[in-house]
Coordinates of C-alpha atoms in Angstrom, one line a residue:
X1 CA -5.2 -1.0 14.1
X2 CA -8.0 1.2 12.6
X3 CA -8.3 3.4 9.8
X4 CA -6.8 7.0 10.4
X5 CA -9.8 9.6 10.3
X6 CA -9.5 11.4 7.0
X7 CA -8.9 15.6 6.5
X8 CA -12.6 15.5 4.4
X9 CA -14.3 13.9 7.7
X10 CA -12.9 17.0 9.6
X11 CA -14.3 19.5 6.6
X12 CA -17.7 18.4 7.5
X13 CA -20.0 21.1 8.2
X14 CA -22.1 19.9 11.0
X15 CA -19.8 19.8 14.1
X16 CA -22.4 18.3 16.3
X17 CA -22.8 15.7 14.4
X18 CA -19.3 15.8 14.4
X19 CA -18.8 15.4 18.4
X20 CA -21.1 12.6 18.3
X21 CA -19.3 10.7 15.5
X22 CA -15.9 10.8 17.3
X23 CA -17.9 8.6 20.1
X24 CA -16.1 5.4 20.4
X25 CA -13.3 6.5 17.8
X26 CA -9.5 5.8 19.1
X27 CA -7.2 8.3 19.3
X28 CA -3.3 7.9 19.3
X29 CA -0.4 10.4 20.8
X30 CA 2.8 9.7 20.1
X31 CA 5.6 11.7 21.9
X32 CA 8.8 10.8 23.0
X33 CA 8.1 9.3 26.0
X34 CA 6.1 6.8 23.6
X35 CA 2.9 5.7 22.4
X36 CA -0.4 6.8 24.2
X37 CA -4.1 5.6 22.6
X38 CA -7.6 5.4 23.8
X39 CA -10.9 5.6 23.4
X40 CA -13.0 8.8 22.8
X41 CA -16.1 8.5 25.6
X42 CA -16.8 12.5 25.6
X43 CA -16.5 15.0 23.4
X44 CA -18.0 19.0 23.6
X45 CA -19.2 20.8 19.8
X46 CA -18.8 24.2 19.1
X47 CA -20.3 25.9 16.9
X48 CA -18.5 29.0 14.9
X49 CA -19.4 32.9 14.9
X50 CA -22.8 32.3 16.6
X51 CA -22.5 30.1 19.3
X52 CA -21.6 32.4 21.9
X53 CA -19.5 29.6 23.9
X54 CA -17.1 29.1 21.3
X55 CA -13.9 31.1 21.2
X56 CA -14.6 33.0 18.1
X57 CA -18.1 34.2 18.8
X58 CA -19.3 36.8 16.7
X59 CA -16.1 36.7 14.6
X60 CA -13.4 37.2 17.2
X61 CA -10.3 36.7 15.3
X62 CA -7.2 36.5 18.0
X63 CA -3.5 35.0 17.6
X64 CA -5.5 32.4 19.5
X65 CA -8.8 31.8 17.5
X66 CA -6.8 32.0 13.9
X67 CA -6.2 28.6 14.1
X68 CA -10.1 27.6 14.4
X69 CA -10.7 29.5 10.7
X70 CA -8.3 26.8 9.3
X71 CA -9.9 24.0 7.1
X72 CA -11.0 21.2 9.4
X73 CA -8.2 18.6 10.8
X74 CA -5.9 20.1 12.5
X75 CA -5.8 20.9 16.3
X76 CA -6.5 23.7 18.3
X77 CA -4.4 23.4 21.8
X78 CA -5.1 26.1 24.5
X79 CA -4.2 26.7 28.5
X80 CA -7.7 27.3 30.5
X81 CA -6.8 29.3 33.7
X82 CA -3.3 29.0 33.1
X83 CA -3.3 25.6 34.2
X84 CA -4.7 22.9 31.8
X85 CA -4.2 22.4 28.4
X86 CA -7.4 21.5 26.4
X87 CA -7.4 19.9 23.1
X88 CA -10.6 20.6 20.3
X89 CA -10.2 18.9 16.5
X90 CA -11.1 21.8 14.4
X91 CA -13.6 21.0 11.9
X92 CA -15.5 22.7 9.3
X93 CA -14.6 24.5 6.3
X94 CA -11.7 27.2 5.9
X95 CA -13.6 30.2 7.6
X96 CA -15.9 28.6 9.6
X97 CA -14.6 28.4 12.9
X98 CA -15.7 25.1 14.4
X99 CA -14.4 22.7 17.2
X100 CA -14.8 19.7 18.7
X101 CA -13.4 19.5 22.6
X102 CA -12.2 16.2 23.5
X103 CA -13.0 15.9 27.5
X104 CA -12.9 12.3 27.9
X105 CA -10.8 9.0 26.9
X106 CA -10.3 5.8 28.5
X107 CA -6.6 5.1 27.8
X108 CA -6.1 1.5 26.6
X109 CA -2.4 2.0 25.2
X110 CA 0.3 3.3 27.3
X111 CA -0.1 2.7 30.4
X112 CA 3.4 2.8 31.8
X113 CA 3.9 6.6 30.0
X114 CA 0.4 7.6 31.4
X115 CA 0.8 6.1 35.0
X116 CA 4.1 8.0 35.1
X117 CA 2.4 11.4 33.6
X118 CA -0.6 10.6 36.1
X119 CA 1.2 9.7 38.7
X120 CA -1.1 9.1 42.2
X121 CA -4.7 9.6 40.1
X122 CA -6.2 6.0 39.3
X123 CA -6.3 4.7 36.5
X124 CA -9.9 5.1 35.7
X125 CA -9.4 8.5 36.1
X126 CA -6.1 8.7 33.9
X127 CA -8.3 10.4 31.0
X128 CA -11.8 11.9 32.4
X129 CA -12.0 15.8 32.3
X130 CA -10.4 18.2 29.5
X131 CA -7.4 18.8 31.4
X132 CA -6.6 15.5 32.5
X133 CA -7.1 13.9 28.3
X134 CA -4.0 16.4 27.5
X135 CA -2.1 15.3 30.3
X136 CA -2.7 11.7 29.8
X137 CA -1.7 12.0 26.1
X138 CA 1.3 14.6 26.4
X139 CA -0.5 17.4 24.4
X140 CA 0.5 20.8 25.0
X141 CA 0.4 24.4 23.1
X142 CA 2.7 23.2 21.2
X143 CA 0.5 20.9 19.3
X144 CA -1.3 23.4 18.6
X145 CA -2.0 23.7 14.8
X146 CA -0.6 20.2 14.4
X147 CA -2.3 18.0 11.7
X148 CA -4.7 15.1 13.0
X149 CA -3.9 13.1 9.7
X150 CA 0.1 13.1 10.3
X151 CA 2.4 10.8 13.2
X152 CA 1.8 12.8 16.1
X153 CA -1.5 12.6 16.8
X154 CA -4.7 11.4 15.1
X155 CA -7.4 9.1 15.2
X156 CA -8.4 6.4 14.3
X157 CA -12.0 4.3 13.4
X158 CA -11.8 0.5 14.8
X159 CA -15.3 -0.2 13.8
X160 CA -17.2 0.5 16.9
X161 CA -20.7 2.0 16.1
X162 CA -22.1 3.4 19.7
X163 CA -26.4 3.1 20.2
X164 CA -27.8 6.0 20.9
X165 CA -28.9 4.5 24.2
X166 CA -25.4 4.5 25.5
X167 CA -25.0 8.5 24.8
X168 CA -26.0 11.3 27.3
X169 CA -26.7 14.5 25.8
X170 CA -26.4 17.5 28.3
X171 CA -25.3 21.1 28.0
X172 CA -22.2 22.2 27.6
X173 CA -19.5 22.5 30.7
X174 CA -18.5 25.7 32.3
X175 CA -19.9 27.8 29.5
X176 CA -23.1 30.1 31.6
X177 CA -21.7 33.2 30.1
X178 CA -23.2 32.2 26.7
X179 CA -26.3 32.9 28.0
X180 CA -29.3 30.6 28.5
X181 CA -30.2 29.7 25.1
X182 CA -26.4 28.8 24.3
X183 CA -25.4 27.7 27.8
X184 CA -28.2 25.2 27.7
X185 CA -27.7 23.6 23.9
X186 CA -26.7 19.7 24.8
X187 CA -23.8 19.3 22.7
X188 CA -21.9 18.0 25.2
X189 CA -22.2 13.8 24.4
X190 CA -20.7 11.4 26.8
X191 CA -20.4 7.2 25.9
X192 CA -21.6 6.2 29.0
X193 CA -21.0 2.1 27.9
X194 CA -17.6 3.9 27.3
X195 CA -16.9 4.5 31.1
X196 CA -17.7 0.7 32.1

């Protein structure tokens, strides 16, 4: 066991430096269905009001983006093309709308509950991509706005410290209507020494 990310870590304000912190942290689900954990080898930043790839670019205050203004540590739980569920750890302070995107875990915990939500993908597999990390942990919108420091879902530090060798910084995934300058910004950090 490892010690539960705090709400102040969350309330951080630089959320790239954020992304790259959650690197080799461990994050737990627990559902009915049981008790899902692994560790975190990708993660996406995004950066508030000006970063036009995040949600509430240039202030864009929806019923979905409302949650992202909340202080840091709670999380924000949306369907991409009506198909995939995609779970971000809002950080930052209370009006600052920042997020970190959790694309990738390697599940260590709960194997007979994710082989069953997973069924026919291998097991290497189980948590790489966005989509496939909610599925994995059995997140859905209706975690949305859930706290990362309560029973559900949260995470946890278990002492591993990742080099900066084992991390590859590239741009952002999916995001070319942002423009070049923000399309191309590489906050998008994967562990590879996490993929092994």
């Amino acid at each position: 066991m490892g010690k539960k990310i705090s709400r102040e870590v969350y309330q951080q304000e630089n959320v790239v430096e954020l992304a790259r912190f959650f690197l080799g942290k461990y994050i737990v689900s627990v559902t009915p269905e049981g008790r899902v954990g692994g560790w975190i080898i990708e993660t996406e930043a995004y950066g508030g009001e000006e970063d036009l790839a995040c949600h509430a670019a240039g202030g864009r205050r929806t019923s979905r983006t409302e949650i992202m203004y909340r202080p840091g540590g709670v999380a924000y739980v949306y369907l991409c093309y009506g198909l995939h569920h995609m779970l971000n750890f809002v950080t930052g302070p209370r009006d600052v709308p920042c997020a970190v995107l959790l694309r990738g875990v390697k599940i260590e915990e709960g194997e007979a509950v994710v082989k069953s939500r997973r069924r026919g993908v291998p097991r290497e597999r189980w948590g790489i991509g966005p989509g496939c990390v909610t599925k994995a942990l059995g997140v859905t919108i209706k975690d949305n706005g859930v706290s990362l420091t309560g029973t559900r879902l949260w995470i946890e530090d278990r002492g591993v410290e990742i080099p900066d060798a084992e991390v590859c910084y590239t741009p952002r995934i999916g995001v070319d209507y942002a423009g070049e300058i923000w399309s191309q910004k590489p906050w998008r950090m994967v562990w590879r020494g996490g993929l092994a």
